[in-house]
């Protein structure tokens, strides 16, 4: 071989090595770039920045929750609310302490009377931003050692030793997968499970598994083992109850056992660890037997591994039945949704407990009516405020949080019905009508350009009876009002009403049905209308006998006289019901001397059906009544002092 041939051969060898080197370097760069891109694509910094709260008590900053001396609350309401506060003791222990200190008295009907004012700890903050989801993050030292030891013992026995990926577990899983010819086991560590839960889906693909392993190894470098365990217990989903998604150990302890994590016993811990495998597959109400079998298996494994005391006792069948029955009852009460709404929309006028009680009052009334009118698109809207002091002092409510609250209250109009009548009677009095004047509910017919019109009474029992204008106002009769307006003159009444209702259809004489409520207003419109009306009534020189506020202040004499309960029947507050569109729109407007509000209960679906047979007294007033009785605040007696001082 010549020198040139040898040189050429040498160059070929060098070229092959050089190309191989470049290929290897390129592959290495691509792999590193791939790994780096995966790490960058995931918000891993979020884990590092998980808030540390130190001591249980990371609270929502709302108004102070004061249960006032002389007020009533429902025991069950207070107990369910209590679970979500920063109170350290259990509810029963707290209740016993208050009884011993003569702070409270237990009354009939599951009511608690407060003999002294007490302040409750604030609600713990909800860290979950999703619709109907509750999560309250805790620190590692707030997680009972038995819990995290049990988790490691069941899910990842080599957690302390590995660096995010466990080769032995992977090898074991591969053998099982090959034998089954499909994915049956993943060999995931706790770190991998956390990564999958936070950043990926349950999709069984090799590419997803590779990404999961890469990020797990990375997390083990930037987080301590304690931080990984803490994140695991805070970020995992434990299923859902009461229509609320349960996220984290604090939430799961609360919803499943009404306890803080440090109060759980060993068998309850076994249940929660068992649920992690598949919270919906082992859902305790629907699949009790599945959960029972898995829990008892886990319980025995933990005992054998000395992770819980050998003396620990498992539940009897009776205890299982009692627990699942309790969960079923809680599903009906659904207090978790009420708390969620309080935490997600605080009030400047109601404290959190008052807000919670209002949510429950609405929910209970909706469920009561829905049990009668199944599959109906019912809803509740409300505005409660102190309009004479600060516009900020206002509470807005709509029972459909998925819809726009502002639009529902400010843009959507409803037929007001009899809620307009106090305004009309005020106009009649201003034009010389005396409420003691005799009248009747006999039929009256008006000749309008559109044809003859004869107003009807709400019920046949109200027709053809002798009465007075005062009685007509109290009973919300229709015909006496139209007769009185006709006598005064529709043109004069029109001038009075235009001050309140600029959109009134004129001439009023051709559209007199408006006096009975055939007008559509938004909730905000009604609220503003009554803000002006109440102010004018309080500023007038009228005696209490002619003042509409005081005339309608005794619930035993108005349209709610058959519905008002024992506690509220002795209270003094202005209130007016309204019913329109055959029960599709139902109202209650109220003023107690300090707070004023309007509540609408109605049907938002297709109104092709003939009637709902509902009324403002039977729906909206019930919400008001239950709320004001059970809110934990003393009831204000009607007077105008507050308004006059604020002017």
XYZ file of C-alpha atoms in Angstrom:
647
model
C 0.000 0.000 0.000
C 1.414 3.319 -1.014
C 1.858 6.225 1.356
C -1.059 8.068 -0.203
C -3.323 5.028 0.117
C -2.405 4.691 3.805
C -3.039 8.396 4.348
C -6.408 8.176 2.628
C -7.460 5.207 4.781
C -6.392 7.051 7.911
C -8.436 10.100 6.904
C -11.489 7.900 6.318
C -11.183 6.396 9.812
C -10.744 9.839 11.340
C -13.762 11.138 9.422
C -15.939 8.279 10.643
C -14.892 8.887 14.243
C -15.419 12.602 13.865
C -18.902 12.104 12.402
C -19.749 9.632 15.165
C -18.529 12.112 17.718
C -20.652 14.875 16.237
C -23.671 12.588 16.124
C -23.238 11.663 19.784
C -22.765 15.294 20.741
C -25.871 16.234 18.755
C -27.906 13.476 20.423
C -26.645 14.618 23.818
C -27.543 18.235 23.060
C -31.014 17.223 21.827
C -31.623 15.099 24.944
C -30.425 17.856 27.275
C -32.494 20.388 25.349
C -35.536 18.107 25.574
C -35.089 17.659 29.317
C -34.531 21.374 29.795
C -37.597 22.264 27.722
C -39.721 19.895 29.793
C -38.535 21.489 33.019
C -39.129 24.976 31.646
C -42.596 24.098 30.345
C -43.885 23.197 33.802
C -44.451 25.862 36.513
C -42.326 24.014 39.043
C -41.572 27.281 40.814
C -45.162 27.210 42.054
C -44.328 24.270 44.293
C -41.330 26.054 45.742
C -43.512 29.045 46.489
C -46.351 27.157 48.172
C -47.380 29.376 51.043
C -46.172 28.455 54.485
C -48.675 29.355 57.168
C -46.818 28.187 60.249
C -49.793 27.626 62.529
C -53.273 26.531 61.562
C -55.104 29.790 61.247
C -54.471 31.183 57.781
C -57.765 33.043 57.773
C -60.015 34.982 55.451
C -59.936 38.708 56.294
C -63.624 39.595 56.458
C -65.773 41.381 59.021
C -65.506 40.158 62.609
C -68.033 37.417 63.367
C -69.888 38.480 66.510
C -72.801 36.413 67.814
C -74.726 39.090 69.665
C -76.303 38.920 73.089
C -79.996 38.166 72.795
C -79.739 36.647 69.328
C -80.686 33.165 68.118
C -78.869 30.716 65.833
C -79.589 27.199 64.691
C -77.285 24.739 66.404
C -76.724 22.776 63.190
C -75.885 25.953 61.262
C -73.324 26.977 63.846
C -71.819 23.493 64.066
C -71.316 23.132 60.313
C -69.900 26.652 60.042
C -67.610 26.031 63.027
C -65.703 23.286 61.174
C -64.297 25.830 58.707
C -63.086 28.349 61.298
C -59.699 28.648 62.954
C -61.114 27.463 66.293
C -58.713 24.950 67.822
C -61.225 22.930 69.843
C -64.042 20.736 68.548
C -67.541 22.188 68.315
C -68.977 20.006 71.073
C -66.164 20.979 73.437
C -66.637 24.656 72.588
C -70.397 24.359 73.105
C -69.917 22.721 76.496
C -67.550 25.489 77.592
C -70.057 28.177 76.619
C -72.821 26.392 78.553
C -70.622 26.097 81.649
C -69.807 29.807 81.442
C -73.530 30.660 81.059
C -72.846 32.304 77.697
C -75.558 30.373 75.888
C -78.850 28.600 76.493
C -80.113 25.680 74.419
C -83.686 26.287 73.280
C -86.375 24.143 71.704
C -86.201 23.525 67.992
C -82.407 23.152 67.827
C -81.936 26.857 68.620
C -79.178 28.473 70.683
C -79.838 31.709 72.576
C -76.756 33.845 73.237
C -76.859 35.350 76.692
C -73.565 37.146 76.066
C -71.946 38.370 72.874
C -69.246 36.024 71.579
C -66.703 36.403 68.796
C -65.958 33.425 66.553
C -62.594 32.835 64.910
C -62.605 33.808 61.220
C -63.081 31.273 58.454
C -59.949 29.586 57.168
C -59.030 30.785 53.691
C -59.952 28.716 50.652
C -56.819 28.167 48.544
C -58.654 26.574 45.613
C -59.672 28.996 42.867
C -61.959 26.610 40.959
C -65.768 26.683 41.038
C -67.079 24.724 44.028
C -63.686 23.529 45.239
C -62.341 23.742 48.796
C -58.691 23.531 49.817
C -56.856 24.845 52.842
C -53.122 24.261 52.692
C -51.301 23.117 55.815
C -47.604 22.827 56.621
C -45.703 19.574 57.084
C -45.724 19.889 60.869
C -49.526 20.131 60.817
C -49.785 16.743 59.100
C -49.949 13.966 61.723
C -46.849 11.710 61.468
C -49.115 8.658 61.330
C -50.638 10.032 58.120
C -47.452 10.599 56.162
C -45.831 7.426 57.499
C -48.898 5.455 56.420
C -48.769 7.060 52.971
C -45.093 6.170 52.504
C -45.648 2.672 53.871
C -48.452 1.948 51.402
C -47.474 3.926 48.312
C -43.656 4.273 48.294
C -41.670 2.360 50.898
C -38.323 3.603 49.501
C -39.392 7.253 49.347
C -36.651 8.425 51.728
C -33.930 6.637 49.703
C -34.692 7.349 46.036
C -34.192 10.575 44.092
C -37.609 10.844 42.499
C -37.554 7.611 40.499
C -37.281 4.089 41.950
C -35.578 1.658 39.493
C -36.669 -1.403 41.485
C -40.334 -0.380 41.337
C -40.041 0.393 37.625
C -38.460 -2.997 36.911
C -41.196 -4.767 38.870
C -43.866 -2.812 37.012
C -42.315 -3.605 33.598
C -42.373 -7.339 34.341
C -46.058 -7.149 35.312
C -46.925 -5.046 32.259
C -45.155 -7.518 29.921
C -46.987 -10.455 31.443
C -50.331 -8.694 31.103
C -49.448 -7.237 27.668
C -50.787 -3.865 28.817
C -50.182 -1.129 31.416
C -51.301 -2.563 34.752
C -48.718 -0.972 37.049
C -46.667 2.175 36.710
C -44.063 1.823 39.429
C -44.554 5.486 40.337
C -42.978 7.042 43.386
C -44.818 9.580 45.533
C -42.883 12.305 43.730
C -44.041 10.965 40.359
C -47.624 10.755 41.590
C -47.402 14.376 42.712
C -45.991 15.460 39.339
C -48.706 13.596 37.448
C -51.414 15.090 39.640
C -50.100 18.633 39.225
C -48.957 18.722 35.625
C -50.266 15.790 33.604
C -53.326 13.634 32.930
C -53.817 9.920 33.614
C -53.087 9.168 29.953
C -50.910 6.039 29.791
C -48.195 6.952 27.282
C -44.448 6.381 27.329
C -43.834 10.054 26.474
C -45.901 11.180 29.476
C -44.054 8.735 31.718
C -40.665 10.026 30.551
C -41.668 13.623 31.196
C -43.007 12.625 34.603
C -39.714 10.960 35.552
C -37.611 13.917 34.384
C -39.610 16.438 36.411
C -39.659 14.116 39.436
C -35.869 13.935 39.464
C -35.716 17.713 39.101
C -38.161 18.286 41.967
C -36.114 16.083 44.255
C -33.206 18.478 43.681
C -35.112 21.679 44.466
C -37.475 20.475 47.211
C -36.853 18.648 50.466
C -38.633 15.357 51.186
C -40.791 17.192 53.727
C -41.830 19.762 51.125
C -42.759 17.011 48.666
C -44.905 15.261 51.279
C -46.468 18.596 52.232
C -47.313 19.353 48.598
C -48.675 15.830 48.119
C -51.095 16.144 51.025
C -52.161 19.643 49.978
C -52.619 19.148 46.237
C -54.294 15.763 45.847
C -58.034 15.468 45.165
C -59.984 13.327 47.632
C -63.165 13.170 45.576
C -66.200 15.387 46.090
C -69.061 15.689 48.571
C -71.994 18.108 48.732
C -71.160 19.190 45.194
C -67.751 20.510 46.314
C -64.431 19.149 45.057
C -62.286 18.125 48.033
C -58.649 19.127 47.614
C -55.999 18.419 50.219
C -55.789 16.647 53.559
C -57.404 19.455 55.563
C -60.411 19.505 53.262
C -60.757 15.716 53.219
C -60.601 15.507 57.038
C -63.253 18.189 57.249
C -65.684 16.830 54.673
C -65.393 13.143 55.482
C -65.047 13.289 59.285
C -65.744 16.907 60.372
C -62.345 16.965 62.054
C -59.030 18.746 61.712
C -56.226 16.384 60.497
C -54.644 16.119 63.940
C -57.941 14.749 65.344
C -58.124 11.726 63.010
C -57.901 8.253 64.505
C -55.985 5.384 62.897
C -58.924 3.843 61.067
C -60.007 7.222 59.676
C -56.438 7.689 58.441
C -56.687 4.293 56.743
C -59.883 5.409 54.989
C -58.268 8.570 53.629
C -55.168 6.690 52.451
C -57.459 4.150 50.761
C -59.400 6.884 48.985
C -56.197 8.194 47.379
C -56.090 5.145 45.120
C -59.317 6.264 43.435
C -61.564 8.729 45.297
C -64.413 8.291 42.810
C -63.997 4.537 42.383
C -64.113 4.141 46.179
C -66.711 6.882 46.769
C -68.055 6.035 50.254
C -71.767 6.648 49.631
C -72.061 4.834 46.284
C -69.349 2.198 46.700
C -69.209 1.561 50.429
C -68.258 -2.117 50.110
C -65.318 -1.344 47.805
C -63.970 1.243 50.210
C -64.577 -0.983 53.203
C -62.613 -3.885 51.700
C -59.675 -1.710 50.663
C -59.600 0.174 53.983
C -59.517 -3.018 56.025
C -56.686 -4.328 53.830
C -54.704 -1.091 54.250
C -55.468 -1.039 57.964
C -54.009 -4.519 58.479
C -50.928 -3.689 56.367
C -50.255 -0.622 58.494
C -50.560 -2.693 61.679
C -48.259 -5.411 60.323
C -45.676 -2.767 59.381
C -45.940 -1.213 62.872
C -46.982 2.090 61.331
C -50.056 2.233 63.581
C -50.718 0.745 66.987
C -51.465 -2.981 67.134
C -54.315 -2.100 69.507
C -56.071 0.022 66.882
C -59.621 -1.155 66.222
C -61.336 -1.297 62.878
C -64.893 -0.102 62.388
C -67.845 -2.367 62.878
C -70.546 -2.697 60.217
C -72.731 -0.511 62.410
C -70.126 2.257 62.430
C -69.746 2.041 58.642
C -73.496 2.323 58.179
C -73.713 5.238 60.591
C -70.892 7.081 58.805
C -72.277 6.661 55.292
C -75.750 7.649 56.497
C -74.243 10.803 58.004
C -72.527 11.610 54.682
C -75.835 11.122 52.871
C -77.576 13.555 55.222
C -74.770 16.067 54.755
C -75.257 15.799 50.995
C -78.817 17.036 51.510
C -77.777 19.849 53.848
C -74.885 20.780 51.542
C -73.330 23.277 53.950
C -70.025 23.021 52.083
C -71.440 24.927 49.123
C -72.690 27.674 51.415
C -69.254 28.091 52.987
C -67.641 28.097 49.545
C -69.879 30.965 48.446
C -69.143 32.952 51.601
C -65.388 32.572 51.091
C -65.582 33.499 47.431
C -67.855 36.541 47.828
C -67.439 38.330 51.157
C -69.781 41.090 52.268
C -69.176 44.577 53.661
C -72.471 44.519 55.544
C -72.881 40.904 56.684
C -70.245 39.035 58.646
C -69.296 35.571 57.415
C -71.739 33.710 59.649
C -74.620 35.967 58.591
C -73.617 35.465 54.970
C -73.522 31.703 55.574
C -76.979 31.682 57.184
C -78.409 33.663 54.278
C -76.911 31.148 51.831
C -78.527 28.318 53.799
C -81.884 30.086 53.998
C -81.912 30.468 50.210
C -80.731 26.908 49.609
C -83.348 25.412 51.927
C -86.166 27.358 50.280
C -85.002 26.439 46.779
C -84.832 22.764 47.739
C -88.273 22.925 49.359
C -89.886 24.397 46.255
C -87.931 22.158 43.872
C -89.274 19.119 45.736
C -92.754 20.326 44.745
C -91.928 21.660 41.274
C -89.343 19.204 39.965
C -86.885 20.157 37.229
C -87.817 23.815 37.370
C -85.220 26.499 36.687
C -85.729 28.372 39.959
C -83.439 31.092 41.251
C -83.071 33.682 44.004
C -81.706 37.214 43.815
C -81.261 39.641 46.680
C -79.918 43.040 47.671
C -79.515 43.952 51.346
C -77.985 47.227 52.413
C -77.901 50.390 54.463
C -78.531 52.868 51.668
C -78.780 55.883 53.927
C -75.168 55.806 55.078
C -72.754 54.304 52.568
C -73.378 52.762 49.167
C -70.588 50.312 49.934
C -72.735 48.842 52.712
C -74.569 46.517 50.367
C -74.892 42.758 49.967
C -75.542 41.318 46.517
C -76.707 37.767 45.962
C -77.616 35.501 43.050
C -78.118 31.769 43.504
C -76.320 30.957 40.237
C -72.615 31.757 40.768
C -71.775 30.583 37.263
C -73.734 33.543 35.842
C -72.932 37.255 35.979
C -74.061 38.702 39.309
C -74.045 42.345 38.263
C -76.058 41.652 35.104
C -78.629 39.587 37.027
C -79.301 42.364 39.536
C -78.854 45.449 37.389
C -80.014 44.448 33.906
C -82.620 41.679 34.247
C -86.099 43.066 34.953
C -89.037 41.220 36.518
C -92.698 42.079 36.939
C -92.964 43.673 40.401
C -96.555 42.810 41.341
C -97.865 44.146 44.638
C -94.481 45.429 45.785
C -95.430 48.715 44.097
C -98.600 49.246 46.153
C -97.086 51.092 49.151
C -95.787 53.725 46.718
C -99.280 54.077 45.226
C -100.978 54.328 48.632
C -98.509 57.031 49.612
C -99.598 59.016 46.551
C -103.255 58.525 47.517
C -102.588 59.856 51.035
C -100.705 62.842 49.613
C -103.866 63.703 47.664
C -106.171 63.619 50.645
C -107.280 60.012 50.868
C -107.878 58.776 54.405
C -106.991 55.191 55.166
C -110.097 54.803 57.343
C -112.380 55.479 54.371
C -114.886 52.745 53.678
C -114.609 50.846 50.402
C -115.260 47.362 49.042
C -113.839 44.700 46.755
C -116.846 44.590 44.460
C -116.125 44.369 40.753
C -115.147 47.557 38.914
C -114.862 48.051 35.165
C -112.912 50.813 33.419
C -113.475 51.795 29.820
C -110.025 52.132 28.272
C -109.057 52.826 24.668
C -107.818 49.266 24.518
C -111.192 48.004 25.758
C -112.917 47.266 29.035
C -110.706 46.292 31.976
C -111.827 44.683 35.257
C -109.145 44.025 37.878
C -109.372 40.787 39.856
C -108.501 39.919 43.413
C -105.782 37.414 44.296
C -108.357 34.887 45.506
C -112.129 34.460 45.321
C -112.307 34.807 49.128
C -111.207 38.442 48.768
C -114.057 39.425 46.446
C -117.277 41.307 47.323
C -116.450 42.267 50.907
C -116.724 45.561 52.810
C -113.383 46.985 53.898
C -111.326 50.153 54.404
C -108.349 51.514 52.499
C -106.137 50.596 55.440
C -107.384 47.019 55.378
C -106.948 46.987 51.588
C -103.310 48.018 52.023
C -102.667 45.410 54.713
C -104.385 42.637 52.726
C -103.070 43.873 49.353
C -106.505 44.057 47.720
C -106.637 45.245 44.105
C -110.073 46.736 43.431
C -110.181 49.267 46.316
C -106.839 50.703 45.172
C -108.071 51.204 41.588
C -111.299 52.775 42.868
C -109.384 55.193 45.103
C -106.974 56.152 42.295
C -109.914 56.751 39.977
C -111.542 59.019 42.567
C -108.342 61.052 43.101
C -107.618 61.144 39.394
C -105.158 59.034 37.471
C -103.421 62.173 36.188
C -102.602 63.303 39.747
C -101.350 59.846 40.758
C -99.282 59.772 37.577
C -97.413 62.944 38.596
C -96.607 61.419 41.998
C -95.439 58.086 40.577
C -93.218 59.607 37.893
C -90.943 60.848 40.690
C -90.288 57.211 41.541
C -90.888 55.541 38.185
C -89.617 57.657 35.297
C -90.378 54.812 32.872
C -94.042 54.709 33.843
C -96.240 54.208 30.789
C -98.468 57.236 30.318
C -101.170 58.365 30.381
C -101.711 56.286 33.513
C -105.466 56.398 32.989
C -105.061 54.178 29.928
C -102.649 51.793 31.698
C -104.038 51.521 35.255
C -102.833 47.918 35.666
C -99.436 49.452 36.462
C -100.862 50.458 39.851
C -101.234 46.742 40.619
C -97.683 45.924 39.568
C -97.707 45.285 35.827
C -94.349 47.071 35.697
C -90.958 45.453 35.200
C -87.986 46.544 37.281
C -84.565 45.148 38.084
C -83.638 44.322 41.674
C -81.402 47.351 41.712
C -84.357 49.408 40.465
C -86.623 48.196 43.274
C -83.856 48.778 45.828
C -83.297 52.372 44.699
C -87.040 53.016 44.473
C -87.563 51.907 48.074
C -84.462 53.732 49.289
C -86.135 56.967 48.166
C -89.562 55.919 49.424
C -88.323 55.010 52.912
C -86.373 58.249 53.165
C -89.447 60.300 52.191
C -91.702 58.445 54.624
C -89.245 59.001 57.468
C -88.849 62.691 56.557
C -92.587 63.332 56.329
C -94.777 64.849 59.032
C -97.270 62.000 58.795
C -98.489 60.366 61.979
C -97.722 56.674 62.452
C -101.369 55.981 61.595
C -100.830 57.404 58.096
C -97.184 56.428 57.610
C -96.954 53.440 55.253
C -93.763 52.152 56.914
C -95.463 51.792 60.282
C -98.782 50.592 58.856
C -97.007 47.605 57.319
C -94.712 46.971 60.300
C -96.752 44.350 62.155
C -96.382 40.978 60.404
C -99.433 39.649 62.238
C -101.625 42.062 60.270
C -100.154 41.828 56.760
C -100.071 39.272 53.951
C -97.505 37.157 55.857
C -99.670 36.761 58.984
C -100.289 33.059 58.322
C -96.634 32.314 57.607
C -94.703 34.367 60.179
C -93.098 32.237 62.917
C -93.305 32.711 66.657
C -90.038 34.622 67.041
C -90.603 37.007 64.120
C -94.297 37.636 64.833
C -93.418 39.932 67.732
C -90.899 41.971 65.732
C -91.562 45.332 64.111
C -90.408 45.734 60.509
C -91.796 47.140 57.292
C -92.440 44.387 54.779
C -94.301 44.020 51.512
C -94.792 40.879 49.478
C -95.400 40.768 45.761
C -96.517 38.044 43.367
C -96.760 38.386 39.613
C -96.969 36.368 36.385
C -98.904 33.535 38.037
C -96.163 32.813 40.546
C -93.166 33.159 38.235
C -92.025 36.350 40.036
C -92.215 36.524 43.832
C -90.940 39.364 46.021
C -90.391 40.564 49.532
C -89.212 44.113 50.267
C -88.287 44.998 53.850
C -86.873 47.693 56.116
C -86.129 47.164 59.810
C -85.037 50.700 60.701
C -81.423 50.122 59.703
C -81.184 47.541 56.914
C -83.282 47.533 53.802
C -83.529 44.762 51.251
C -85.327 43.151 48.385
C -85.530 39.422 47.704
C -86.770 37.901 44.455
C -87.667 34.218 44.112
C -88.684 33.085 40.657
C -88.521 30.950 37.577
C -85.916 31.692 34.891
C -86.748 28.950 32.410
C -89.260 28.764 29.573
C -92.526 30.166 30.920
C -94.726 28.065 28.682
C -96.306 26.338 31.682
C -99.504 27.895 33.014
C -98.588 28.637 36.606
C -96.156 27.853 39.432
C -98.699 28.565 42.163
C -96.094 30.373 44.274
C -96.267 33.636 46.197
C -93.936 36.214 47.661
C -95.097 35.312 51.166
C -94.534 31.614 50.597
C -91.034 31.970 49.148
C -89.154 35.286 49.378
C -90.553 36.113 52.828
C -89.537 32.694 54.163
C -85.949 33.384 53.132
C -86.040 36.737 54.938
C -87.674 35.267 58.031
C -85.276 32.354 58.492
C -82.261 34.544 57.830
C -83.172 37.315 60.258
C -84.130 34.897 63.006
C -81.033 32.674 62.766
C -78.264 35.098 61.779
C -76.842 35.615 65.286
C -77.632 39.347 65.403
C -80.300 41.169 67.369
C -83.274 42.295 65.337
C -83.697 46.046 64.867
C -87.034 47.533 65.874
C -88.490 49.775 63.155
C -87.862 53.495 63.614
C -86.529 56.358 61.510
C -83.766 57.558 63.869
C -80.980 55.893 61.891
C -82.110 57.486 58.631
C -82.568 60.951 60.105
C -79.090 60.891 61.693
C -77.481 59.823 58.422
C -78.933 62.740 56.456
